[in-house]
JSON list of C-alpha atoms and ligand atoms in Angstrom, two decimals:
[
{"chain": "I", "resi": 708, "resn": "MET", "atom": "CA", "xyz": [-13.47, -10.51, 12.51]},
{"chain": "I", "resi": 709, "resn": "THR", "atom": "CA", "xyz": [-13.46, -9.26, 8.96]},
{"chain": "I", "resi": 710, "resn": "GLN", "atom": "CA", "xyz": [-12.22, -12.60, 7.58]},
{"chain": "I", "resi": 711, "resn": "SER", "atom": "CA", "xyz": [-15.69, -14.11, 8.01]},
{"chain": "I", "resi": 712, "resn": "LYS", "atom": "CA", "xyz": [-17.04, -11.69, 5.37]},
{"chain": "I", "resi": 713, "resn": "ARG", "atom": "CA", "xyz": [-14.54, -12.95, 2.81]},
{"chain": "I", "resi": 714, "resn": "GLN", "atom": "CA", "xyz": [-15.47, -14.76, -0.35]},
{"chain": "I", "resi": 715, "resn": "THR", "atom": "CA", "xyz": [-11.96, -15.66, -1.48]},
{"chain": "I", "resi": 716, "resn": "ALA", "atom": "CA", "xyz": [-8.38, -15.78, -0.29]},
{"chain": "I", "resi": 717, "resn": "LEU", "atom": "CA", "xyz": [-5.85, -13.10, -1.17]},
{"chain": "I", "resi": 718, "resn": "ASN", "atom": "CA", "xyz": [-2.71, -14.17, -3.02]},
{"chain": "I", "resi": 719, "resn": "ILE", "atom": "CA", "xyz": [0.03, -11.64, -2.44]},
{"chain": "I", "resi": 720, "resn": "ARG", "atom": "CA", "xyz": [2.78, -11.65, -5.04]},
{"chain": "I", "resi": 721, "resn": "LEU", "atom": "CA", "xyz": [5.33, -9.30, -6.56]},
{"chain": "I", "resi": 722, "resn": "PHE", "atom": "CA", "xyz": [4.22, -6.67, -9.07]},
{"chain": "I", "resi": 723, "resn": "LYS", "atom": "CA", "xyz": [4.96, -7.44, -12.71]},
{"chain": "I", "resi": 724, "resn": "ALA", "atom": "CA", "xyz": [4.93, -5.04, -15.68]},
{"chain": "I", "resi": 725, "resn": "SER", "atom": "CA", "xyz": [1.61, -6.34, -17.00]},
{"chain": "I", "resi": 726, "resn": "ASP", "atom": "CA", "xyz": [-0.04, -5.30, -13.69]},
{"chain": "I", "resi": 727, "resn": "GLN", "atom": "CA", "xyz": [0.62, -1.61, -14.28]},
{"chain": "I", "resi": 728, "resn": "GLU", "atom": "CA", "xyz": [-2.75, -0.68, -15.75]},
{"chain": "I", "resi": 729, "resn": "ALA", "atom": "CA", "xyz": [-4.68, -2.47, -13.00]},
{"chain": "I", "resi": 730, "resn": "VAL", "atom": "CA", "xyz": [-2.51, -0.92, -10.29]},
{"chain": "I", "resi": 731, "resn": "LEU", "atom": "CA", "xyz": [-2.97, 2.62, -11.64]},
{"chain": "I", "resi": 732, "resn": "ALA", "atom": "CA", "xyz": [-6.73, 2.07, -11.89]},
{"chain": "I", "resi": 733, "resn": "LEU", "atom": "CA", "xyz": [-6.82, 0.82, -8.30]},
{"chain": "I", "resi": 734, "resn": "TRP", "atom": "CA", "xyz": [-4.90, 3.83, -6.99]},
{"chain": "I", "resi": 735, "resn": "GLN", "atom": "CA", "xyz": [-7.25, 6.08, -8.92]},
{"chain": "I", "resi": 736, "resn": "ARG", "atom": "CA", "xyz": [-10.27, 4.29, -7.46]},
{"chain": "I", "resi": 737, "resn": "CYS", "atom": "CA", "xyz": [-8.81, 4.64, -3.97]},
{"chain": "I", "resi": 738, "resn": "ASP", "atom": "CA", "xyz": [-8.14, 8.37, -4.50]},
{"chain": "I", "resi": 739, "resn": "LEU", "atom": "CA", "xyz": [-4.39, 8.01, -4.04]},
{"chain": "I", "resi": 740, "resn": "LEU", "atom": "CA", "xyz": [-3.32, 9.90, -7.16]},
{"chain": "I", "resi": 741, "resn": "ARG", "atom": "CA", "xyz": [-2.07, 13.46, -6.84]},
{"chain": "I", "resi": 742, "resn": "PRO", "atom": "CA", "xyz": [-1.27, 15.91, -9.65]},
{"chain": "I", "resi": 743, "resn": "TRP", "atom": "CA", "xyz": [2.29, 16.41, -8.43]},
{"chain": "I", "resi": 744, "resn": "ASN", "atom": "CA", "xyz": [3.06, 12.66, -8.49]},
{"chain": "I", "resi": 745, "resn": "ASP", "atom": "CA", "xyz": [3.16, 10.89, -11.84]},
{"chain": "I", "resi": 746, "resn": "PRO", "atom": "CA", "xyz": [2.07, 7.35, -10.89]},
{"chain": "I", "resi": 747, "resn": "VAL", "atom": "CA", "xyz": [3.71, 5.80, -13.97]},
{"chain": "I", "resi": 748, "resn": "LYS", "atom": "CA", "xyz": [7.02, 7.36, -12.95]},
{"chain": "I", "resi": 749, "resn": "ASP", "atom": "CA", "xyz": [6.42, 6.18, -9.39]},
{"chain": "I", "resi": 750, "resn": "VAL", "atom": "CA", "xyz": [5.92, 2.62, -10.65]},
{"chain": "I", "resi": 751, "resn": "LEU", "atom": "CA", "xyz": [9.02, 2.75, -12.87]},
{"chain": "I", "resi": 752, "resn": "ARG", "atom": "CA", "xyz": [11.15, 4.19, -10.07]},
{"chain": "I", "resi": 753, "resn": "LYS", "atom": "CA", "xyz": [10.04, 1.46, -7.68]},
{"chain": "I", "resi": 754, "resn": "VAL", "atom": "CA", "xyz": [10.68, -1.29, -10.22]},
{"chain": "I", "resi": 755, "resn": "ALA", "atom": "CA", "xyz": [14.14, 0.14, -10.91]},
{"chain": "I", "resi": 756, "resn": "ASP", "atom": "CA", "xyz": [15.03, 0.60, -7.25]},
{"chain": "I", "resi": 757, "resn": "SER", "atom": "CA", "xyz": [13.53, -2.26, -5.23]},
{"chain": "I", "resi": 758, "resn": "PRO", "atom": "CA", "xyz": [10.99, -4.43, -7.05]},
{"chain": "I", "resi": 759, "resn": "ASP", "atom": "CA", "xyz": [11.13, -6.95, -4.20]},
{"chain": "I", "resi": 760, "resn": "GLY", "atom": "CA", "xyz": [9.06, -4.48, -2.10]},
{"chain": "I", "resi": 761, "resn": "PHE", "atom": "CA", "xyz": [6.28, -3.91, -4.62]},
{"chain": "I", "resi": 762, "resn": "PHE", "atom": "CA", "xyz": [3.32, -6.16, -3.86]},
{"chain": "I", "resi": 763, "resn": "VAL", "atom": "CA", "xyz": [-0.07, -6.80, -5.39]},
{"chain": "I", "resi": 764, "resn": "GLY", "atom": "CA", "xyz": [-2.91, -8.81, -3.87]},
{"chain": "I", "resi": 765, "resn": "GLN", "atom": "CA", "xyz": [-4.94, -10.95, -6.22]},
{"chain": "I", "resi": 766, "resn": "LEU", "atom": "CA", "xyz": [-8.12, -12.86, -5.54]},
{"chain": "I", "resi": 767, "resn": "ASP", "atom": "CA", "xyz": [-8.07, -16.60, -6.06]},
{"chain": "I", "resi": 768, "resn": "ASP", "atom": "CA", "xyz": [-11.16, -16.83, -8.16]},
{"chain": "I", "resi": 769, "resn": "ALA", "atom": "CA", "xyz": [-10.55, -14.85, -11.31]},
{"chain": "I", "resi": 770, "resn": "THR", "atom": "CA", "xyz": [-8.10, -14.17, -14.09]},
{"chain": "I", "resi": 771, "resn": "ASP", "atom": "CA", "xyz": [-5.50, -11.49, -14.73]},
{"chain": "I", "resi": 772, "resn": "ASP", "atom": "CA", "xyz": [-7.52, -8.40, -13.93]},
{"chain": "I", "resi": 773, "resn": "ASN", "atom": "CA", "xyz": [-8.38, -9.45, -10.38]},
{"chain": "I", "resi": 774, "resn": "ILE", "atom": "CA", "xyz": [-5.85, -7.28, -8.51]},
{"chain": "I", "resi": 775, "resn": "ILE", "atom": "CA", "xyz": [-7.68, -5.77, -5.56]},
{"chain": "I", "resi": 776, "resn": "ALA", "atom": "CA", "xyz": [-4.76, -4.63, -3.38]},
{"chain": "I", "resi": 777, "resn": "VAL", "atom": "CA", "xyz": [-1.39, -2.91, -3.77]},
{"chain": "I", "resi": 778, "resn": "ALA", "atom": "CA", "xyz": [1.43, -1.79, -1.48]},
{"chain": "I", "resi": 779, "resn": "MET", "atom": "CA", "xyz": [4.89, -0.35, -2.06]},
{"chain": "I", "resi": 780, "resn": "ALA", "atom": "CA", "xyz": [7.41, -0.98, 0.72]},
{"chain": "I", "resi": 781, "resn": "GLY", "atom": "CA", "xyz": [11.04, -0.09, 1.14]},
{"chain": "I", "resi": 782, "resn": "TYR", "atom": "CA", "xyz": [13.86, -0.02, 3.70]},
{"chain": "I", "resi": 783, "resn": "ASP", "atom": "CA", "xyz": [16.33, 2.88, 3.70]},
{"chain": "I", "resi": 784, "resn": "GLY", "atom": "CA", "xyz": [18.76, 1.24, 6.12]},
{"chain": "I", "resi": 785, "resn": "HIS", "atom": "CA", "xyz": [17.20, 2.98, 9.14]},
{"chain": "I", "resi": 786, "resn": "ARG", "atom": "CA", "xyz": [13.42, 2.88, 8.72]},
{"chain": "I", "resi": 787, "resn": "GLY", "atom": "CA", "xyz": [10.97, 1.00, 6.60]},
{"chain": "I", "resi": 788, "resn": "TRP", "atom": "CA", "xyz": [8.33, 2.82, 4.62]},
{"chain": "I", "resi": 789, "resn": "VAL", "atom": "CA", "xyz": [5.06, 1.88, 3.02]},
{"chain": "I", "resi": 790, "resn": "ASN", "atom": "CA", "xyz": [3.35, 3.92, 0.34]},
{"chain": "I", "resi": 791, "resn": "TYR", "atom": "CA", "xyz": [0.42, 3.54, -2.00]},
{"chain": "I", "resi": 792, "resn": "LEU", "atom": "CA", "xyz": [-1.39, 0.95, 0.14]},
{"chain": "I", "resi": 793, "resn": "ALA", "atom": "CA", "xyz": [-4.76, 0.40, -1.47]},
{"chain": "I", "resi": 794, "resn": "VAL", "atom": "CA", "xyz": [-7.60, -2.10, -1.24]},
{"chain": "I", "resi": 795, "resn": "ASP", "atom": "CA", "xyz": [-10.42, -1.90, -3.77]},
{"chain": "I", "resi": 796, "resn": "PRO", "atom": "CA", "xyz": [-13.44, -0.24, -2.07]},
{"chain": "I", "resi": 797, "resn": "ASP", "atom": "CA", "xyz": [-15.62, -3.17, -3.18]},
{"chain": "I", "resi": 798, "resn": "HIS", "atom": "CA", "xyz": [-13.47, -5.41, -0.99]},
{"chain": "I", "resi": 799, "resn": "ASN", "atom": "CA", "xyz": [-12.97, -3.23, 2.09]},
{"chain": "I", "resi": 800, "resn": "ARG", "atom": "CA", "xyz": [-13.39, -4.47, 5.65]},
{"chain": "I", "resi": 801, "resn": "ARG", "atom": "CA", "xyz": [-12.57, -8.09, 4.81]},
{"chain": "I", "resi": 802, "resn": "GLY", "atom": "CA", "xyz": [-9.11, -8.11, 6.30]},
{"chain": "I", "resi": 803, "resn": "TYR", "atom": "CA", "xyz": [-7.24, -7.65, 3.02]},
{"chain": "I", "resi": 804, "resn": "GLY", "atom": "CA", "xyz": [-5.61, -4.37, 4.04]},
{"chain": "I", "resi": 805, "resn": "LYS", "atom": "CA", "xyz": [-4.40, -5.96, 7.24]},
{"chain": "I", "resi": 806, "resn": "GLU", "atom": "CA", "xyz": [-3.06, -8.93, 5.29]},
{"chain": "I", "resi": 807, "resn": "MET", "atom": "CA", "xyz": [-1.16, -6.63, 2.92]},
{"chain": "I", "resi": 808, "resn": "MET", "atom": "CA", "xyz": [0.38, -4.78, 5.86]},
{"chain": "I", "resi": 809, "resn": "GLU", "atom": "CA", "xyz": [1.34, -8.03, 7.57]},
{"chain": "I", "resi": 810, "resn": "HIS", "atom": "CA", "xyz": [3.08, -9.04, 4.35]},
{"chain": "I", "resi": 811, "resn": "VAL", "atom": "CA", "xyz": [4.87, -5.68, 4.19]},
{"chain": "I", "resi": 812, "resn": "GLU", "atom": "CA", "xyz": [5.95, -6.00, 7.83]},
{"chain": "I", "resi": 813, "resn": "ALA", "atom": "CA", "xyz": [7.27, -9.54, 7.29]},
{"chain": "I", "resi": 814, "resn": "TYR", "atom": "CA", "xyz": [9.22, -8.31, 4.26]},
{"chain": "I", "resi": 815, "resn": "LEU", "atom": "CA", "xyz": [10.75, -5.44, 6.23]},
{"chain": "I", "resi": 816, "resn": "VAL", "atom": "CA", "xyz": [11.60, -7.70, 9.18]},
{"chain": "I", "resi": 817, "resn": "SER", "atom": "CA", "xyz": [13.34, -10.04, 6.73]},
{"chain": "I", "resi": 818, "resn": "LEU", "atom": "CA", "xyz": [15.57, -7.06, 5.86]},
{"chain": "I", "resi": 819, "resn": "HIS", "atom": "CA", "xyz": [16.21, -6.47, 9.62]},
{"chain": "I", "resi": 820, "resn": "CYS", "atom": "CA", "xyz": [14.30, -3.20, 9.49]},
{"chain": "I", "resi": 821, "resn": "PRO", "atom": "CA", "xyz": [13.57, -2.13, 13.10]},
{"chain": "I", "resi": 822, "resn": "LYS", "atom": "CA", "xyz": [10.66, 0.28, 12.55]},
{"chain": "I", "resi": 823, "resn": "ILE", "atom": "CA", "xyz": [8.12, 1.17, 9.91]},
{"chain": "I", "resi": 824, "resn": "ASN", "atom": "CA", "xyz": [7.00, 4.72, 9.18]},
{"chain": "I", "resi": 825, "resn": "LEU", "atom": "CA", "xyz": [4.16, 5.90, 7.02]},
{"chain": "I", "resi": 826, "resn": "GLN", "atom": "CA", "xyz": [2.29, 9.08, 6.24]},
{"chain": "I", "resi": 827, "resn": "VAL", "atom": "CA", "xyz": [-1.46, 9.59, 6.40]},
{"chain": "I", "resi": 828, "resn": "ARG", "atom": "CA", "xyz": [-3.19, 12.92, 5.98]},
{"chain": "I", "resi": 829, "resn": "SER", "atom": "CA", "xyz": [-4.41, 14.04, 9.42]},
{"chain": "I", "resi": 830, "resn": "SER", "atom": "CA", "xyz": [-7.92, 14.52, 7.99]},
{"chain": "I", "resi": 831, "resn": "ASN", "atom": "CA", "xyz": [-8.03, 10.86, 6.89]},
{"chain": "I", "resi": 832, "resn": "THR", "atom": "CA", "xyz": [-9.40, 9.57, 10.18]},
{"chain": "I", "resi": 833, "resn": "GLY", "atom": "CA", "xyz": [-10.70, 6.25, 8.77]},
{"chain": "I", "resi": 834, "resn": "VAL", "atom": "CA", "xyz": [-7.25, 5.25, 7.55]},
{"chain": "I", "resi": 835, "resn": "ILE", "atom": "CA", "xyz": [-5.73, 6.35, 10.85]},
{"chain": "I", "resi": 836, "resn": "ARG", "atom": "CA", "xyz": [-8.23, 4.05, 12.66]},
{"chain": "I", "resi": 837, "resn": "PHE", "atom": "CA", "xyz": [-7.22, 1.23, 10.29]},
{"chain": "I", "resi": 838, "resn": "TYR", "atom": "CA", "xyz": [-3.53, 1.64, 11.17]},
{"chain": "I", "resi": 839, "resn": "GLU", "atom": "CA", "xyz": [-4.30, 1.94, 14.88]},
{"chain": "I", "resi": 840, "resn": "ARG", "atom": "CA", "xyz": [-6.13, -1.43, 14.68]},
{"chain": "I", "resi": 841, "resn": "LEU", "atom": "CA", "xyz": [-2.86, -2.83, 13.31]},
{"chain": "I", "resi": 842, "resn": "GLY", "atom": "CA", "xyz": [-0.82, -1.48, 16.24]},
{"chain": "I", "resi": 843, "resn": "TYR", "atom": "CA", "xyz": [0.43, 1.78, 14.72]},
{"chain": "I", "resi": 844, "resn": "SER", "atom": "CA", "xyz": [0.51, 4.99, 16.74]},
{"chain": "I", "resi": 845, "resn": "GLU", "atom": "CA", "xyz": [1.22, 8.62, 16.04]},
{"chain": "I", "resi": 846, "resn": "ASP", "atom": "CA", "xyz": [4.86, 9.66, 16.36]},
{"chain": "I", "resi": 847, "resn": "ALA", "atom": "CA", "xyz": [5.77, 12.94, 18.03]},
{"chain": "I", "resi": 848, "resn": "ALA", "atom": "CA", "xyz": [7.16, 14.28, 14.78]},
{"chain": "I", "resi": 849, "resn": "VAL", "atom": "CA", "xyz": [6.25, 16.64, 11.99]},
{"chain": "I", "resi": 850, "resn": "SER", "atom": "CA", "xyz": [6.54, 15.26, 8.49]},
{"chain": "I", "resi": 851, "resn": "LEU", "atom": "CA", "xyz": [8.66, 17.46, 6.23]},
{"chain": "I", "resi": 852, "resn": "GLY", "atom": "CA", "xyz": [9.43, 17.00, 2.58]},
{"chain": "I", "resi": 853, "resn": "LYS", "atom": "CA", "xyz": [11.34, 18.60, -0.28]},
{"chain": "I", "resi": 854, "resn": "ARG", "atom": "CA", "xyz": [10.79, 17.77, -3.91]},
{"chain": "I", "resi": 855, "resn": "LEU", "atom": "CA", "xyz": [14.10, 16.93, -5.62]},
{"chain": "I", "resi": 856, "resn": "ILE", "atom": "CA", "xyz": [12.89, 15.93, -9.10]},
{"chain": "I", "resi": 857, "resn": "PRO", "atom": "CA", "xyz": [9.60, 17.37, -10.37]},
{"chain": "I", "resi": 858, "resn": "ASP", "atom": "CA", "xyz": [7.39, 14.84, -12.18]},
{"chain": "I", "resi": 859, "resn": "ASP", "atom": "CA", "xyz": [6.13, 17.25, -14.84]},
{"chain": "Z", "resi": 245, "resn": "COA", "atom": "C1", "xyz": [-7.06, 1.81, 4.38]},
{"chain": "Z", "resi": 245, "resn": "COA", "atom": "C2", "xyz": [-7.41, 0.54, 3.60]},
{"chain": "Z", "resi": 245, "resn": "COA", "atom": "C3", "xyz": [-6.14, -0.02, 2.96]},
{"chain": "Z", "resi": 245, "resn": "COA", "atom": "C4", "xyz": [-8.03, -0.50, 4.55]},
{"chain": "Z", "resi": 245, "resn": "COA", "atom": "O1", "xyz": [-8.22, -1.70, 3.84]},
{"chain": "Z", "resi": 245, "resn": "COA", "atom": "P1", "xyz": [-9.30, -2.79, 4.34]},
{"chain": "Z", "resi": 245, "resn": "COA", "atom": "O2", "xyz": [-9.04, -4.04, 3.58]},
{"chain": "Z", "resi": 245, "resn": "COA", "atom": "O3", "xyz": [-10.67, -2.22, 4.26]},
{"chain": "Z", "resi": 245, "resn": "COA", "atom": "O4", "xyz": [-8.93, -2.98, 5.86]},
{"chain": "Z", "resi": 245, "resn": "COA", "atom": "P2", "xyz": [-9.14, -4.31, 6.79]},
{"chain": "Z", "resi": 245, "resn": "COA", "atom": "O5", "xyz": [-10.43, -4.95, 6.42]},
{"chain": "Z", "resi": 245, "resn": "COA", "atom": "O6", "xyz": [-7.93, -5.15, 6.68]},
{"chain": "Z", "resi": 245, "resn": "COA", "atom": "O7", "xyz": [-9.24, -3.65, 8.22]},
{"chain": "Z", "resi": 245, "resn": "COA", "atom": "C5", "xyz": [-8.39, -3.99, 9.31]},
{"chain": "Z", "resi": 245, "resn": "COA", "atom": "C6", "xyz": [-9.01, -3.38, 10.57]},
{"chain": "Z", "resi": 245, "resn": "COA", "atom": "O8", "xyz": [-9.08, -1.94, 10.40]},
{"chain": "Z", "resi": 245, "resn": "COA", "atom": "C7", "xyz": [-10.44, -1.52, 10.52]},
{"chain": "Z", "resi": 245, "resn": "COA", "atom": "N1", "xyz": [-10.71, -0.48, 9.53]},
{"chain": "Z", "resi": 245, "resn": "COA", "atom": "C8", "xyz": [-10.49, -0.55, 8.19]},
{"chain": "Z", "resi": 245, "resn": "COA", "atom": "N2", "xyz": [-10.89, 0.59, 7.61]},
{"chain": "Z", "resi": 245, "resn": "COA", "atom": "C9", "xyz": [-11.38, 1.37, 8.59]},
{"chain": "Z", "resi": 245, "resn": "COA", "atom": "C10", "xyz": [-11.98, 2.68, 8.61]},
{"chain": "Z", "resi": 245, "resn": "COA", "atom": "N3", "xyz": [-12.13, 3.39, 7.48]},
{"chain": "Z", "resi": 245, "resn": "COA", "atom": "N4", "xyz": [-12.40, 3.17, 9.79]},
{"chain": "Z", "resi": 245, "resn": "COA", "atom": "C11", "xyz": [-12.24, 2.48, 10.94]},
{"chain": "Z", "resi": 245, "resn": "COA", "atom": "N5", "xyz": [-11.68, 1.22, 10.99]},
{"chain": "Z", "resi": 245, "resn": "COA", "atom": "C12", "xyz": [-11.27, 0.68, 9.83]},
{"chain": "Z", "resi": 245, "resn": "COA", "atom": "C13", "xyz": [-11.27, -2.76, 10.20]},
{"chain": "Z", "resi": 245, "resn": "COA", "atom": "O9", "xyz": [-12.56, -2.69, 10.79]},
{"chain": "Z", "resi": 245, "resn": "COA", "atom": "C14", "xyz": [-10.43, -3.86, 10.80]},
{"chain": "Z", "resi": 245, "resn": "COA", "atom": "O10", "xyz": [-10.64, -3.90, 12.21]},
{"chain": "Z", "resi": 245, "resn": "COA", "atom": "P3", "xyz": [-10.80, -5.32, 13.00]},
{"chain": "Z", "resi": 245, "resn": "COA", "atom": "O11", "xyz": [-9.41, -5.90, 13.02]},
{"chain": "Z", "resi": 245, "resn": "COA", "atom": "O12", "xyz": [-11.29, -4.90, 14.31]},
{"chain": "Z", "resi": 245, "resn": "COA", "atom": "O13", "xyz": [-11.75, -6.15, 12.21]},
{"chain": "Z", "resi": 245, "resn": "COA", "atom": "C15", "xyz": [-8.48, 0.87, 2.48]},
{"chain": "Z", "resi": 245, "resn": "COA", "atom": "O14", "xyz": [-9.60, 1.45, 3.10]},
{"chain": "Z", "resi": 245, "resn": "COA", "atom": "C16", "xyz": [-7.99, 1.79, 1.40]},
{"chain": "Z", "resi": 245, "resn": "COA", "atom": "O15", "xyz": [-7.40, 1.33, 0.41]},
{"chain": "Z", "resi": 245, "resn": "COA", "atom": "N6", "xyz": [-8.25, 3.11, 1.53]},
{"chain": "Z", "resi": 245, "resn": "COA", "atom": "C17", "xyz": [-7.98, 4.07, 0.46]},
{"chain": "Z", "resi": 245, "resn": "COA", "atom": "C18", "xyz": [-6.51, 4.24, 0.17]},
{"chain": "Z", "resi": 245, "resn": "COA", "atom": "C19", "xyz": [-5.74, 4.80, 1.36]},
{"chain": "Z", "resi": 245, "resn": "COA", "atom": "O16", "xyz": [-6.11, 5.80, 1.94]},
{"chain": "Z", "resi": 245, "resn": "COA", "atom": "N7", "xyz": [-4.62, 4.10, 1.67]},
{"chain": "Z", "resi": 245, "resn": "COA", "atom": "C20", "xyz": [-3.75, 4.45, 2.75]},
{"chain": "Z", "resi": 245, "resn": "COA", "atom": "C21", "xyz": [-2.67, 5.36, 2.28]},
{"chain": "Z", "resi": 245, "resn": "COA", "atom": "S1", "xyz": [-1.66, 5.87, 3.66]}
]
């Protein structure tokens, strides 16, 4: 199991304002930024709406800039969602992504959320394999969206 490759434990805690730079850099490094989404606005919206679902994973062995994982989770009263899950590529395949998702799931269960949904690009087969390892499966549904507030 991936845990055997670990050097240090992951401490998962809530995001705080001083984490913003590290979180944006991590999303950039994980290729999660898109021109139509302003990540600063995404952070501010999450903090304003439900900061209790905004998690960072920090390694035990370093100081403030040691954030290697992020996830944003939320419950809309029907389904739970997770967005912006990222683990630093230098720390992949050590079980940290799984640990972040287990934390997200425990958070959503604590809110009595019955099901979690998430979106992955169909071309992103590695990430799909990751979620399948965690028990996720493809829903018979097409994902639709409509922008309500442009970020530019
Ligand atoms: C997807 C991601 C979070 C996985 O993080 P990770 O810490 O490397 O994953 P883990 O080590 O916890 O892996 C858990 C299991 O999934 C498997 N897995 C992880 N990445 C995989 C990949 N690319 N292909 C196949 N299997 C993979 C692991 O082998 C492990 O399996 P095991 O339980 O049999 O050991 C990370 O690769 C990432 O941040 N990717 C870029 C950002 C991204 O696309 N995020 C998702 C947005 S929807």
